[in-house]
PDB file of C-alpha atoms and ligand atoms in Angstrom:
ATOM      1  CA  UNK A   1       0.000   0.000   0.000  1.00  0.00           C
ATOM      2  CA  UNK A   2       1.278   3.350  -0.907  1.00  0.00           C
ATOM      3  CA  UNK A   3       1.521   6.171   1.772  1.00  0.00           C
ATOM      4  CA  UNK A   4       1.411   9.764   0.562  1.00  0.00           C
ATOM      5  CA  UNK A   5       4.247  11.619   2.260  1.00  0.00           C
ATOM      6  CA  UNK A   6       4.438  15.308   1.978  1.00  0.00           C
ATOM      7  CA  UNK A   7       3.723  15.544  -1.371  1.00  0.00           C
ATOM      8  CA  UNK A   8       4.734  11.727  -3.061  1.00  0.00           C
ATOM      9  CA  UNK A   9       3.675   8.682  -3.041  1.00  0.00           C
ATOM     10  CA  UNK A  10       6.233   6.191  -1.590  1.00  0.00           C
ATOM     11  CA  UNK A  11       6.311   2.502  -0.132  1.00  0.00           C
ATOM     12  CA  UNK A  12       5.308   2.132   3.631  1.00  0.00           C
ATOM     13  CA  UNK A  13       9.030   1.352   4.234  1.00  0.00           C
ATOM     14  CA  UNK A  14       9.868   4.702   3.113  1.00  0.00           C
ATOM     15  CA  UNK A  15       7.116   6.714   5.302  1.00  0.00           C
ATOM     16  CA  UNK A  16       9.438   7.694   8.092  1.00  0.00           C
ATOM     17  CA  UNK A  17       8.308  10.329  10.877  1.00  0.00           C
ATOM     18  CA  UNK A  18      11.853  11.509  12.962  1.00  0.00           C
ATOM     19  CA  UNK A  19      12.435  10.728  16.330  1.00  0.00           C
ATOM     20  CA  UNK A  20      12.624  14.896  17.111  1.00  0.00           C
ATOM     21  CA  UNK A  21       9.573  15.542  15.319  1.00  0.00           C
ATOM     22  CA  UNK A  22       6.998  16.935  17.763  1.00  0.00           C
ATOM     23  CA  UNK A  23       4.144  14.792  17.285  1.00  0.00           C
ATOM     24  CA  UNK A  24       5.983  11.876  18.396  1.00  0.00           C
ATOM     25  CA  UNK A  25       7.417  13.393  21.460  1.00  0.00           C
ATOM     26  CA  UNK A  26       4.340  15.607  22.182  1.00  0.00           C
ATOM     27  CA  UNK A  27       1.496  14.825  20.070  1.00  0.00           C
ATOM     28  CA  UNK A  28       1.893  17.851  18.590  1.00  0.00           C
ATOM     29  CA  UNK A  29      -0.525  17.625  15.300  1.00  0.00           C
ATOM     30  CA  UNK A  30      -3.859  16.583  14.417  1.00  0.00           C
ATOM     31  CA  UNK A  31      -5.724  14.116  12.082  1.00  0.00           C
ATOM     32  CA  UNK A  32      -8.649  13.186  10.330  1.00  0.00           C
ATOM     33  CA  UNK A  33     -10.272   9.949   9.676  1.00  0.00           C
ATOM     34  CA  UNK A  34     -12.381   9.883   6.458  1.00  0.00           C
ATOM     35  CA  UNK A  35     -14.198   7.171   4.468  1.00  0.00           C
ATOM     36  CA  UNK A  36     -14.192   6.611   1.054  1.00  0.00           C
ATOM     37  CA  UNK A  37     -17.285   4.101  -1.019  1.00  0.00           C
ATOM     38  CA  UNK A  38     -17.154   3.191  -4.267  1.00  0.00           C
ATOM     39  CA  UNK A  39     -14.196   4.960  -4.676  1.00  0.00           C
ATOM     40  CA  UNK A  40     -16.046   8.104  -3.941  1.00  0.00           C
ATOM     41  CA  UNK A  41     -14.889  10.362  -0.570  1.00  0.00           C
ATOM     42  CA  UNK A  42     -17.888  10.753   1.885  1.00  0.00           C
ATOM     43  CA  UNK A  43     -17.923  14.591   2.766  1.00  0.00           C
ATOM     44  CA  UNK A  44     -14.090  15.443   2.087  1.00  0.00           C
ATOM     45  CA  UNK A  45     -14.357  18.780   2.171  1.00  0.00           C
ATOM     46  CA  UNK A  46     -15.512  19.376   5.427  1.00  0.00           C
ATOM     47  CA  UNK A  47     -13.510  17.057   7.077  1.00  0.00           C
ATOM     48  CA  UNK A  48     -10.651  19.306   5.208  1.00  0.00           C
ATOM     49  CA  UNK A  49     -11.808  22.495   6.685  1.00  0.00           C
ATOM     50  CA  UNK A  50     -12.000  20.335  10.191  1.00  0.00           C
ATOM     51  CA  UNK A  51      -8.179  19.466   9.592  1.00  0.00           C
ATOM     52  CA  UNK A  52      -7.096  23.015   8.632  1.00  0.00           C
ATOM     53  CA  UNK A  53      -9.271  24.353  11.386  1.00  0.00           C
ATOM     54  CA  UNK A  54      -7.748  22.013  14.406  1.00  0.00           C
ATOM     55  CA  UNK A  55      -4.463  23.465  12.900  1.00  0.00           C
ATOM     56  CA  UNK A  56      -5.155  26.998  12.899  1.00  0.00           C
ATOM     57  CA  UNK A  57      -6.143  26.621  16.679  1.00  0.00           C
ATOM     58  CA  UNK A  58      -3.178  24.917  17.356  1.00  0.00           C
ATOM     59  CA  UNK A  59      -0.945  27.392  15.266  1.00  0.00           C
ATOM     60  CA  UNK A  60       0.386  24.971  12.961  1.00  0.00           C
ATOM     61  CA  UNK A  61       0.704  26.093   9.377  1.00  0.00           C
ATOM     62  CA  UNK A  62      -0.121  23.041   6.978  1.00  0.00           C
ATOM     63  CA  UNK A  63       2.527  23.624   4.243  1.00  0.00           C
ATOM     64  CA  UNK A  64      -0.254  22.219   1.234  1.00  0.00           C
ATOM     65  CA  UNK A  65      -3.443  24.040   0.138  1.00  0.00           C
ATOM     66  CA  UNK A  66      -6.852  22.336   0.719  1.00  0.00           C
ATOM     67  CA  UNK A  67      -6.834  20.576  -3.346  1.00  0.00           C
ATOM     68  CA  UNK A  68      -3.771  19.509  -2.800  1.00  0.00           C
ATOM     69  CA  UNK A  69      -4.981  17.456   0.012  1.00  0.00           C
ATOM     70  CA  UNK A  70      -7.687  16.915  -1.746  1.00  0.00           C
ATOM     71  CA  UNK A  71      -5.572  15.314  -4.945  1.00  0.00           C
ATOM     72  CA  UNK A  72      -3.529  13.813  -1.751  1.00  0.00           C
ATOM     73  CA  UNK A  73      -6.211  11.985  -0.862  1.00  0.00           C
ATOM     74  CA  UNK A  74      -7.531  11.078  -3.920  1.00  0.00           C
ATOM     75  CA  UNK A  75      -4.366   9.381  -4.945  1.00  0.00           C
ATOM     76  CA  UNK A  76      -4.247   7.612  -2.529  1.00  0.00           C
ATOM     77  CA  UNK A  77      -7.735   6.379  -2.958  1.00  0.00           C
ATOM     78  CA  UNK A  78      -6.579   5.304  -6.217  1.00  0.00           C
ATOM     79  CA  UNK A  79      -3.350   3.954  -5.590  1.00  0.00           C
ATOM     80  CA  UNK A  80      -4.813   1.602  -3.205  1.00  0.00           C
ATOM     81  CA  UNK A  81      -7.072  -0.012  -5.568  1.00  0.00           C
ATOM     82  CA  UNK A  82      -9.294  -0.568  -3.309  1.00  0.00           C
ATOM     83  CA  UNK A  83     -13.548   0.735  -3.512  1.00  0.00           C
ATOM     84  CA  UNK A  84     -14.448   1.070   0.265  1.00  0.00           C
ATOM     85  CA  UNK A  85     -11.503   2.046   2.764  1.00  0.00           C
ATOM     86  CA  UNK A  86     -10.608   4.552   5.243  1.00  0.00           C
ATOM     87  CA  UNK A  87      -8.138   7.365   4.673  1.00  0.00           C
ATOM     88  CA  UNK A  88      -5.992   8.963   7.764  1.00  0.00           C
ATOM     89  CA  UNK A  89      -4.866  12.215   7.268  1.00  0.00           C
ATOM     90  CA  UNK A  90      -2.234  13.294   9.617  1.00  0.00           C
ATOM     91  CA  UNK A  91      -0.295  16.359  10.202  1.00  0.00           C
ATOM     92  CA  UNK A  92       2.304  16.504  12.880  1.00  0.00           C
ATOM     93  CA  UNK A  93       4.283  19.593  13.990  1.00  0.00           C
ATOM     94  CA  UNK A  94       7.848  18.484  12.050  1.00  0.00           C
ATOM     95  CA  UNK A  95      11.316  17.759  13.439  1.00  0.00           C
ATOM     96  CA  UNK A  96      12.967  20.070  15.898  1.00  0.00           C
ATOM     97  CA  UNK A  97      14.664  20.163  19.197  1.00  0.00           C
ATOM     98  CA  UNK A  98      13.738  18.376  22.475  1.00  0.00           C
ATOM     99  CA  UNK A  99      12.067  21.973  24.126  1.00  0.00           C
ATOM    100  CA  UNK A 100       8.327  21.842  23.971  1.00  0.00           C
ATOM    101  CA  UNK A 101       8.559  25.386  22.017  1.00  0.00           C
ATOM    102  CA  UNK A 102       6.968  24.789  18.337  1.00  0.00           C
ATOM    103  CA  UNK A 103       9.512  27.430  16.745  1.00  0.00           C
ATOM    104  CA  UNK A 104      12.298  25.281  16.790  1.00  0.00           C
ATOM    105  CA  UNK A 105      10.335  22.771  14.197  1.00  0.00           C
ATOM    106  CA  UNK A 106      10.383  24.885  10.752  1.00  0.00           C
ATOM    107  CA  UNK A 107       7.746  22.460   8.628  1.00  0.00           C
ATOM    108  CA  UNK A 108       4.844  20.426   9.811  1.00  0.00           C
ATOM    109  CA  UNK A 109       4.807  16.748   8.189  1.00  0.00           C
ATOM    110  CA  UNK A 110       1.651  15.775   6.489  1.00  0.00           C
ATOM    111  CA  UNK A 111       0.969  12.399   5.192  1.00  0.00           C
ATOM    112  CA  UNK A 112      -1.986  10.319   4.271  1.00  0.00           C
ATOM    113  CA  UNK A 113      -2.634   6.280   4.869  1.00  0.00           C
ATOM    114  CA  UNK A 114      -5.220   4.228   3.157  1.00  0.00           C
ATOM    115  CA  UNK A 115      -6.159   1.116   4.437  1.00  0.00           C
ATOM    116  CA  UNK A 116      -9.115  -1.240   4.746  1.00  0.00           C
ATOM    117  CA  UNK A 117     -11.427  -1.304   7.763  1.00  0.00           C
ATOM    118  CA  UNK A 118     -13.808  -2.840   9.483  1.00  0.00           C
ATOM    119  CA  UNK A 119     -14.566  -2.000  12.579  1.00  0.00           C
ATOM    120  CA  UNK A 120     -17.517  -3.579  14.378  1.00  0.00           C
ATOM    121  CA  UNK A 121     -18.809  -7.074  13.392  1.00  0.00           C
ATOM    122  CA  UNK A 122     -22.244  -6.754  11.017  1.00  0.00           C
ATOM    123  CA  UNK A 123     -24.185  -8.477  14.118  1.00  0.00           C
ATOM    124  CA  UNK A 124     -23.135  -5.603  16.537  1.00  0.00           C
ATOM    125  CA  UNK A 125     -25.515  -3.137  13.848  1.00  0.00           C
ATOM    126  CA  UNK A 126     -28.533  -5.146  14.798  1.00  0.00           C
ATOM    127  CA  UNK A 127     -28.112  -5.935  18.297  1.00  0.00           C
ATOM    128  CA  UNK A 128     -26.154  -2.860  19.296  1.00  0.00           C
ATOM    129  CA  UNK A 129     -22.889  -2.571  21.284  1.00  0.00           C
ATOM    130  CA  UNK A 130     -22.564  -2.345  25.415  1.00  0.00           C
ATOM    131  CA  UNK A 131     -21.455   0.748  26.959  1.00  0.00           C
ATOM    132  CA  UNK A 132     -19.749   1.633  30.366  1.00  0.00           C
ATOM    133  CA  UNK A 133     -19.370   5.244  31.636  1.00  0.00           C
ATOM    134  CA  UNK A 134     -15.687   5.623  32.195  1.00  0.00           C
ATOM    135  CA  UNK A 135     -14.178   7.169  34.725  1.00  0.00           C
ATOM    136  CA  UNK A 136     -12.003   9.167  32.812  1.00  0.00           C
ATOM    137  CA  UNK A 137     -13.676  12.672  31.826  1.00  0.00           C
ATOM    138  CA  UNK A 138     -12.872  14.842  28.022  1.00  0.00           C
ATOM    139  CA  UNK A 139     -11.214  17.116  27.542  1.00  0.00           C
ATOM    140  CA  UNK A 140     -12.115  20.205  29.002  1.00  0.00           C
ATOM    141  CA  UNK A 141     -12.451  23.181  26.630  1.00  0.00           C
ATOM    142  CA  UNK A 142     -10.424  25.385  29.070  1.00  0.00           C
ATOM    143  CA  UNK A 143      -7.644  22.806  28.591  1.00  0.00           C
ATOM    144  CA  UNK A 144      -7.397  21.460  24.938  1.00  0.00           C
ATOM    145  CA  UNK A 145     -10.837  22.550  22.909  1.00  0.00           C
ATOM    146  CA  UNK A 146     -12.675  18.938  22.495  1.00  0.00           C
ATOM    147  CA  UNK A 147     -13.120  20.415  18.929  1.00  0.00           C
ATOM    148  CA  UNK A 148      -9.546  20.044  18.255  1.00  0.00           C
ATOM    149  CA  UNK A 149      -8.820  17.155  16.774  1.00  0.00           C
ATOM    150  CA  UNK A 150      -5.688  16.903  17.603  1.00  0.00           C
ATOM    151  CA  UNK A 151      -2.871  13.869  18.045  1.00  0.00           C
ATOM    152  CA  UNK A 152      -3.389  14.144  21.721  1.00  0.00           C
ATOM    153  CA  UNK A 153      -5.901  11.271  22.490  1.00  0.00           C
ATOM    154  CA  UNK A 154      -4.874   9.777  25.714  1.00  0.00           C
ATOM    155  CA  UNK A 155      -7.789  10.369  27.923  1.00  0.00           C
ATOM    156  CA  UNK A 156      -9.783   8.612  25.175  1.00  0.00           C
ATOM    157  CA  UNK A 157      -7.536   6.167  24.950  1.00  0.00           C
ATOM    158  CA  UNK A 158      -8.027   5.633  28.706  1.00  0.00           C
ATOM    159  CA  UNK A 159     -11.336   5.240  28.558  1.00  0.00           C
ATOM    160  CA  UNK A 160     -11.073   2.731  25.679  1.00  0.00           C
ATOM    161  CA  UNK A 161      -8.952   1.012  27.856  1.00  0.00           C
ATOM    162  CA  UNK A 162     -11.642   0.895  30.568  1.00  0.00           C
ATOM    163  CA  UNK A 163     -14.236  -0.441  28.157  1.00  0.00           C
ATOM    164  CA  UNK A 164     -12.328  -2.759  27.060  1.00  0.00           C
ATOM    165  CA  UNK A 165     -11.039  -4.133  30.847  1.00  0.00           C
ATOM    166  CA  UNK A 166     -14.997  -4.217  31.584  1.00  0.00           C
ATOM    167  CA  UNK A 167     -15.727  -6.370  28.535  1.00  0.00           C
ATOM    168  CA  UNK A 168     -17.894  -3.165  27.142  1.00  0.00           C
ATOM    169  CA  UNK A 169     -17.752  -2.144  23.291  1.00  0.00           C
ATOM    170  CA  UNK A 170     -17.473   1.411  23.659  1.00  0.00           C
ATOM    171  CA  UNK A 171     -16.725   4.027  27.056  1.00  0.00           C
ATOM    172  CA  UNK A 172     -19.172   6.543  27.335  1.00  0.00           C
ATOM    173  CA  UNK A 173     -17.105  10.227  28.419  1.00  0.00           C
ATOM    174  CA  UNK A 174     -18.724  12.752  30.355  1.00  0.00           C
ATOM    175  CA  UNK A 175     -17.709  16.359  30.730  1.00  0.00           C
ATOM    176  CA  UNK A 176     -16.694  18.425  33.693  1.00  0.00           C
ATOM    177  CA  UNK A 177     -19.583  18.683  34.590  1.00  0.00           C
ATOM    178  CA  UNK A 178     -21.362  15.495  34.344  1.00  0.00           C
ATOM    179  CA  UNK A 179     -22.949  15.575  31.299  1.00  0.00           C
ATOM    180  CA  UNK A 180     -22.448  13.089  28.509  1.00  0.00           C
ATOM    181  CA  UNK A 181     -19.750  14.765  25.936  1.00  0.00           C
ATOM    182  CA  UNK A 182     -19.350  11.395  23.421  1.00  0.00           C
ATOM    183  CA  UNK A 183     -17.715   8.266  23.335  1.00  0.00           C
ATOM    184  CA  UNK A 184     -13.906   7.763  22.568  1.00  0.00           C
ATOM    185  CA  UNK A 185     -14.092   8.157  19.105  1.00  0.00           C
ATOM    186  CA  UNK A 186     -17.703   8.329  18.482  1.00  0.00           C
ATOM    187  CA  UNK A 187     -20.542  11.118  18.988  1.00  0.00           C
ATOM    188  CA  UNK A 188     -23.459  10.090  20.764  1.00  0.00           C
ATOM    189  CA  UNK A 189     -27.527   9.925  20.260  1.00  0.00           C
ATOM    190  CA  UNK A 190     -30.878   9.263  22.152  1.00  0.00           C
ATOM    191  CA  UNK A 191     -34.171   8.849  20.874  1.00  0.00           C
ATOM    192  CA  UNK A 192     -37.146   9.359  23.274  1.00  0.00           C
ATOM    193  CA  UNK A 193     -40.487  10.373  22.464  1.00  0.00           C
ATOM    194  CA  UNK A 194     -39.567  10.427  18.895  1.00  0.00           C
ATOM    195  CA  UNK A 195     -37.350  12.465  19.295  1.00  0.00           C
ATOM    196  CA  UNK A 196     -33.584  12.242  18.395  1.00  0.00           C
ATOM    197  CA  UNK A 197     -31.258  14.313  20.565  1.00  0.00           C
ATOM    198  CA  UNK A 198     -27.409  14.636  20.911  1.00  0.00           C
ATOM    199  CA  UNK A 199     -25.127  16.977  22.944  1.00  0.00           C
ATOM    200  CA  UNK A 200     -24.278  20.063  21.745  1.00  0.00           C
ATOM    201  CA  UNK A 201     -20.609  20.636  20.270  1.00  0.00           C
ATOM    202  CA  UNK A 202     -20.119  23.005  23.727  1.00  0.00           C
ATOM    203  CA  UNK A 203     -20.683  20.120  26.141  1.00  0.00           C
ATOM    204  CA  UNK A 204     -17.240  18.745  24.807  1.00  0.00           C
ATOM    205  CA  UNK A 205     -18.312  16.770  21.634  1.00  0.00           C
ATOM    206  CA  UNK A 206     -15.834  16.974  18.936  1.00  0.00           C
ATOM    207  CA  UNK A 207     -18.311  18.346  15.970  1.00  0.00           C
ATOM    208  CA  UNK A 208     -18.701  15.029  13.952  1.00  0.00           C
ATOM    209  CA  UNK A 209     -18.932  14.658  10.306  1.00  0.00           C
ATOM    210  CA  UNK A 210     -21.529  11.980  10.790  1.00  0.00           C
ATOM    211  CA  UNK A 211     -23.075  13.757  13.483  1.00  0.00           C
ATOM    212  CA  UNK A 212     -23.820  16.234  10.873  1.00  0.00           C
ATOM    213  CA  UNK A 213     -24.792  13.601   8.278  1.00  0.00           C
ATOM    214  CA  UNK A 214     -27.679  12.392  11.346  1.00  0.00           C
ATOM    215  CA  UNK A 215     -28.849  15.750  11.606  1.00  0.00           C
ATOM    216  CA  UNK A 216     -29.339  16.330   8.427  1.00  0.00           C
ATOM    217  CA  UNK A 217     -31.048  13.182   7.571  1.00  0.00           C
ATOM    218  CA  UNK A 218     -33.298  13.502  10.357  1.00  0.00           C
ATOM    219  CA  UNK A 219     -34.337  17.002   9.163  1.00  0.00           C
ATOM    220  CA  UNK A 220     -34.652  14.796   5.690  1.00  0.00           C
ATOM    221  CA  UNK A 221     -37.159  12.651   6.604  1.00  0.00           C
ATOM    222  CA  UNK A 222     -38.768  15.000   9.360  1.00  0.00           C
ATOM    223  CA  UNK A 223     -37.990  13.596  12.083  1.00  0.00           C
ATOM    224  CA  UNK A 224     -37.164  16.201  15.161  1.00  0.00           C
ATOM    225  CA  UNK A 225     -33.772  16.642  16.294  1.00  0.00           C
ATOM    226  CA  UNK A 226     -32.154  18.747  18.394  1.00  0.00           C
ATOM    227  CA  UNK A 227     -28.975  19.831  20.350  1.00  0.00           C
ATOM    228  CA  UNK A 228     -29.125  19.923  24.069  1.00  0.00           C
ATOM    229  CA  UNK A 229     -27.619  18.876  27.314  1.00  0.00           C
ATOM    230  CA  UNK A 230     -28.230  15.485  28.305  1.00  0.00           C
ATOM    231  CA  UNK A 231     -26.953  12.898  31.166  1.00  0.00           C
ATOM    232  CA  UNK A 232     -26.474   9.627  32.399  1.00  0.00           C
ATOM    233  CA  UNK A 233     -29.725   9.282  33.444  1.00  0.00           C
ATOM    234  CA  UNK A 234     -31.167  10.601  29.855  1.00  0.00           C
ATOM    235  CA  UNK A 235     -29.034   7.728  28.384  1.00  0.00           C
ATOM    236  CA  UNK A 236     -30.405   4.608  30.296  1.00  0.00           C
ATOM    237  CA  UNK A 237     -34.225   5.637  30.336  1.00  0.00           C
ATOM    238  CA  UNK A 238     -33.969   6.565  26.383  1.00  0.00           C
ATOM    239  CA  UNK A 239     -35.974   4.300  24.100  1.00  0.00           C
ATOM    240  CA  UNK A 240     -32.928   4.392  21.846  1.00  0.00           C
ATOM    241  CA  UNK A 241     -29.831   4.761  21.635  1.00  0.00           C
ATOM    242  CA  UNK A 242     -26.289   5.213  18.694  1.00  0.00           C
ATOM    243  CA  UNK A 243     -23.323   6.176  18.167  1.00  0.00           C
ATOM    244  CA  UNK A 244     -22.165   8.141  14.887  1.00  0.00           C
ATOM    245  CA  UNK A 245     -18.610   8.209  13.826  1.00  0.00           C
ATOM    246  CA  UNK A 246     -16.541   8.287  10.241  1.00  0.00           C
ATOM    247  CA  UNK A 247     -15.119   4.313  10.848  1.00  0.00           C
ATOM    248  CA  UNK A 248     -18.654   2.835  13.088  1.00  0.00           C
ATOM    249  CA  UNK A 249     -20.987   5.298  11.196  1.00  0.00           C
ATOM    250  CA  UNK A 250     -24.380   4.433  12.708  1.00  0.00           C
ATOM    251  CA  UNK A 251     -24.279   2.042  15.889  1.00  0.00           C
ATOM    252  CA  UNK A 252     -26.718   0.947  17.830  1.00  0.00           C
ATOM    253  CA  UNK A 253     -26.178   0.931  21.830  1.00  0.00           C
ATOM    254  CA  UNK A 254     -27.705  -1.859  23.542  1.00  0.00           C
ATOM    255  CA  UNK A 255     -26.998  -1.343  27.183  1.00  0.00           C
ATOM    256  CA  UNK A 256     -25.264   1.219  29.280  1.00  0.00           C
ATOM    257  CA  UNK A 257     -23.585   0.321  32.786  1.00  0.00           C
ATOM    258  CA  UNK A 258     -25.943  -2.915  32.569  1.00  0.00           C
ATOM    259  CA  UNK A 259     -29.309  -0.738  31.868  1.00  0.00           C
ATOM    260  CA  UNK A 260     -30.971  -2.346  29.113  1.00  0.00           C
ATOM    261  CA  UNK A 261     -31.916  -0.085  26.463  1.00  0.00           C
ATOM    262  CA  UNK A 262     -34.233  -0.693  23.660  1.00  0.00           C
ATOM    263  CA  UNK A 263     -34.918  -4.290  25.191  1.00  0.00           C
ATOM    264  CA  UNK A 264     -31.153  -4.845  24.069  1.00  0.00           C
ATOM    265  CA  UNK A 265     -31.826  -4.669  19.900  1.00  0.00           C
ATOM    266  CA  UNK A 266     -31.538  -1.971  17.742  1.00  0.00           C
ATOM    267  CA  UNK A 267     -34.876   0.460  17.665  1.00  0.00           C
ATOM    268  CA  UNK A 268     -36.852   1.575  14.556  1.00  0.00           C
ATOM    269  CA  UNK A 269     -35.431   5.295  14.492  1.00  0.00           C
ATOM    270  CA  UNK A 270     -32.164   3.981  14.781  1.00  0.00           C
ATOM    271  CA  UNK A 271     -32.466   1.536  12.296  1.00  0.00           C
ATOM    272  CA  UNK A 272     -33.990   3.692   9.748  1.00  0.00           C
ATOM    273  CA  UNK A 273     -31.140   6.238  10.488  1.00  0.00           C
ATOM    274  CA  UNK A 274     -28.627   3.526   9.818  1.00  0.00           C
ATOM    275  CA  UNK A 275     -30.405   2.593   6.289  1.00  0.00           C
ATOM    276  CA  UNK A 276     -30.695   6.158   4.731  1.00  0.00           C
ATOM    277  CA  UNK A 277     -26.954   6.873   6.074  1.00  0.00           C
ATOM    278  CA  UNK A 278     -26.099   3.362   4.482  1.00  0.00           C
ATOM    279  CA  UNK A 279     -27.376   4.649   0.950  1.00  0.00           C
ATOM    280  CA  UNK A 280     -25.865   8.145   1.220  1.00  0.00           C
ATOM    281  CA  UNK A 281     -22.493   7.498   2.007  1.00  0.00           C
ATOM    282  CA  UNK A 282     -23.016   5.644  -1.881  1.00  0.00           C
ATOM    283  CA  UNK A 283     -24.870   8.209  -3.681  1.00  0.00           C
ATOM    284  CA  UNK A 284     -22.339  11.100  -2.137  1.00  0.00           C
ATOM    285  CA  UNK A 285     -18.775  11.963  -2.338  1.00  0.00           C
ATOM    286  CA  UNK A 286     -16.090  13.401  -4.390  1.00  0.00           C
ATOM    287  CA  UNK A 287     -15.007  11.139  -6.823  1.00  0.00           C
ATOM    288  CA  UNK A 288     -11.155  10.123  -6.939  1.00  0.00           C
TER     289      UNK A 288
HETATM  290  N1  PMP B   1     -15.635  12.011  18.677  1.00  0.00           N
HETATM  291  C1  PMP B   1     -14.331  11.725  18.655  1.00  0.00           C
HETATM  292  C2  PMP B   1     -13.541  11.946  19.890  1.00  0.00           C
HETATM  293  C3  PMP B   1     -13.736  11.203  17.500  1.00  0.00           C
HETATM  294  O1  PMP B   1     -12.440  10.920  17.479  1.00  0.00           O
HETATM  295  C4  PMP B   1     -14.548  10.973  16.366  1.00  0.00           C
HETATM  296  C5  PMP B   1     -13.947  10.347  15.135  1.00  0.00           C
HETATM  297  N2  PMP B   1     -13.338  11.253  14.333  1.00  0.00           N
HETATM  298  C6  PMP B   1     -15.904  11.314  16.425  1.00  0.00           C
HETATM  299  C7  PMP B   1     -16.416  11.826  17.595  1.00  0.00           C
HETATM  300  C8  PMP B   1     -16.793  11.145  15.226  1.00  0.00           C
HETATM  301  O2  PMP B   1     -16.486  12.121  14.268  1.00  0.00           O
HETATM  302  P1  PMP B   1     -16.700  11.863  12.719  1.00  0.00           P
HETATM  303  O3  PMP B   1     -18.128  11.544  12.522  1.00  0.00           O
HETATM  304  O4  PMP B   1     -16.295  13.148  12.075  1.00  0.00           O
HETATM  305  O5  PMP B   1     -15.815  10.738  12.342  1.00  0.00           O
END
């Protein structure tokens, strides 16, 4: 598989990040994960403007314009040969000294990886995945912006960690506090009363691409949505429950900290979410 690395094409062998540069001794960078179907890129230019945007905040000048990500990632696409994959943009602050100052690292590295993925098995979309709530909060805003998304993932990683130990699918993250933010690497949605909510951005939700993509389907086929503060306790006693995200795009949770919800299947709102996402994903996209 072929990596683009600032600017070429090259063998995986010859996709080297250095020891000094930032991002590997600080994290110092951000990402995107994207999805590509039928060879077609599912909303690539917003997850663009969500890369260049976690830069900016971070003051990190990407040395490429947007199309030349853009033809980035579509030759990778194409290089890979491959219809359906995943593409993960990365930028990382470049090489420079061992201080945490930025200034000694004169150009960020960007680079793009292709690969195949699949991420939860097929029966997990129609019986739903377990949650836990972790113990291990987001980030605050006041500390690194939640909309950031940058290549500093530990906490999430904790709480991944903590699913995982408790035999859970997925770690549901709470904010400062208390409220329900997202999941590791996933945005999160109720349903009760007909009614499809999900936590605003400002509650510590990184502002998904396929949160979006939910919204605006749900506007599609009329069914009210909105944006507001929610908790634990609006979690167990919802009549349904997902979890949106580029690489799960629409999940169904089954339980949370043992509550049953949605007698442990996944409901009709959710399902019917899942199917019109399914079919847009294919009749969208920039082609490569
Ligand atoms: N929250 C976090 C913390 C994530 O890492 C992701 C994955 N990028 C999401 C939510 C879902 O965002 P998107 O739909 O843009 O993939």
């Amino acid at each position: 598989m072929k990596i683009w690395f600032d600017g070429k094409l090259v063998d995986r062998e010859d996709a080297k990040v250095s020891v000094f540069d930032h991002g590997v001794l600080y994290g110092d960078g951000c990402f995107e994960g994207i999805r590509f179907y039928d060879g077609k890129i599912f909303r690539l230019e917003d997850h663009l403007v969500r890369f260049y945007n976690s830069a900016r905040y971070i003051f990190l000048t990407i040395p490429f314009t947007m199309d030349e990500l853009a033809a980035a990632c579509c030759d990778t696409v194409n290089a890979s040969g491959l219809k359906d994959g995943y593409i993960r943009l990365v930028v990382t602050r470049g090489e420079g000294n061992l201080g945490l100052n930025p200034a000694s690292c004169p150009r960020a590295c960007v680079f793009a990886i292709v690969s195949e993925i699949t991420l939860y098995p097929a029966e997990m979309y129609e019986k739903g995945l377990t949650l836990i709530t972790s113990s291990v909060r987001r980030n605050a805003p006041a500390a690194l912006c939640p909309q950031v998304k940058s290549l500093n993932y530990l906490n999430n990683i904790m709480a991944k960690q903590e699913a995982v130990q408790r035999g859970a699918g997925e770690a549901l993250m709470l904010n400062e506090q208390g409220n329900v933010a997202e999941c590791t690497g996933d945005n999160i949605f109720i349903v009760r009363d007909g009614v499809v909510t999900t936590p605003p951005v400002t509650d510590g939700a990184l502002d998904g691409i396929t949160r979006q993509a939910v919204i605006d389907i749900c506007i599609e086929l009329e069914i009210p949505v909105d944006e507001r503060t929610i908790n634990r306790y609006d979690v167990i006693c919802a009549d349904e429950c997902f979890l949106t995200g580029t690489a799960a795009e629409v999940i169904p949770v089954s339980s949370l900290d043992g509550h049953s919800i949605s007698d442990g299947m996944a409901g009709p709102i959710t399902t019917k979410i899942l199917a019109h996402y399914q079919n847009m994903v294919r009749a969208t996209g920039t082609v490569c």
